[in-house]
């Protein structure tokens, strides 16, 4: 079967010489993306490859040297060590990478999302308007959980998007934004929130061989009302039924910055004996999704698989270990879009989903100024991979 790369037809000239600037937080992911781009462009046949419009089209790496050093006081700066004049620049950052540290008055300080966001702005400022176009690839959208105002409070995500646009960013690419409507803050600029549905389905089918993909044996669950759209999409594409939980909260109290959850109430058809796919945009502490899984098990559900684009695991991995030992969860799938703690890979219940190839497709296509709509809507690819699974073929 022809690969997706072989099927693509990029018959336009590049917008500019391709360059990728990876902040330290995104080093591992960006190196994988770069490997794909270097390989494709060396293999790709084009009669125009030697023309001026394709200058720098084939290189040993598209990663540009840049750094964000800190002074002893904790103040920082952005430095780009190569020319970016006329480049089509893609800046990659992971604002959740808490493993990064810097020295603050002699103490080791872990970087917060605010620190990573400031470093991103420093690099954009260092470009100094010399690039032809700037696209920011920020898989976890900075402050995306603070996407609406329900009392007198800040709207951090909207402010950040407007800041980036004012600094000269043309396009922002993120994955599974907590609420895509935040793009209304920058209505005249490019903003894409990319789903990881295809990669999750493919990874599950590759690792679990005895699934029965029909509505009698499987069901898709949204753990709250906010994730309905994701769950409806996957349920419709796979031809499955969907159920949802809604959180009954105590609005008279605030604990840890939110109203405490009293119970998870279920809406949907009978789950007894069926495999469950729970879909959410992120696992923060994991408390919510594990309560949902336990509630499904109490209703006699069979195996439970969790899809979550961002696995933060702020409460540690022990609750998931206990849930796995108790037979509540079978597999948890998260992506490599953000920092993955090393001990995750030792867990039997964990499956990592690699999206580096997908990001490489997006960068390659945008650099040619071609439409990415087919990449953003993977219905055809999901149907093909499901058909191969049902026929017993390798995926």
XYZ file of C-alpha atoms in Angstrom, residues 25-30 32-33 92-97 137-141 173-177 193-197 199-200 281 308-312 334-340 345 350 352-360 362:
56
model
C 11.201 22.172 25.944
C 10.397 20.554 22.596
C 13.801 19.141 21.585
C 12.903 15.452 21.392
C 9.727 15.942 19.352
C 11.285 18.465 16.961
C 11.781 13.412 15.121
C 9.859 15.913 12.963
C 7.933 24.663 18.456
C 7.351 24.936 22.201
C 6.004 22.698 24.974
C 4.706 24.984 27.726
C 4.043 22.053 30.107
C 7.622 20.726 30.263
C 3.420 25.093 16.912
C 2.256 24.936 20.528
C 0.731 21.461 21.045
C -0.671 22.293 24.482
C -2.192 25.741 24.091
C -1.138 25.375 15.398
C -2.275 23.569 18.529
C -3.773 20.162 19.315
C -7.149 19.460 20.899
C -7.587 22.931 22.366
C -6.675 23.010 16.592
C -5.675 19.586 15.314
C -7.318 16.344 16.517
C -5.270 13.237 17.312
C -8.212 10.834 16.774
C -3.351 8.309 15.670
C -5.118 7.100 18.825
C -8.262 16.346 25.913
C -6.041 11.638 26.250
C -4.010 13.986 24.054
C -2.064 15.441 26.971
C -0.972 13.224 29.847
C 0.111 15.650 32.557
C -1.469 9.759 25.537
C 0.741 11.492 22.966
C 4.371 12.613 22.782
C 3.237 16.185 22.050
C 4.271 17.204 25.556
C 6.918 16.048 28.035
C 6.431 12.415 29.082
C 7.189 3.980 29.684
C 0.575 2.892 29.136
C 2.585 6.312 23.861
C 1.139 7.728 20.638
C 3.704 9.390 18.360
C 2.527 12.478 16.442
C 5.892 13.611 15.061
C 5.092 12.331 11.543
C 1.769 14.183 11.584
C 3.463 17.458 12.561
C 6.019 16.911 9.774
C 1.596 19.792 8.516
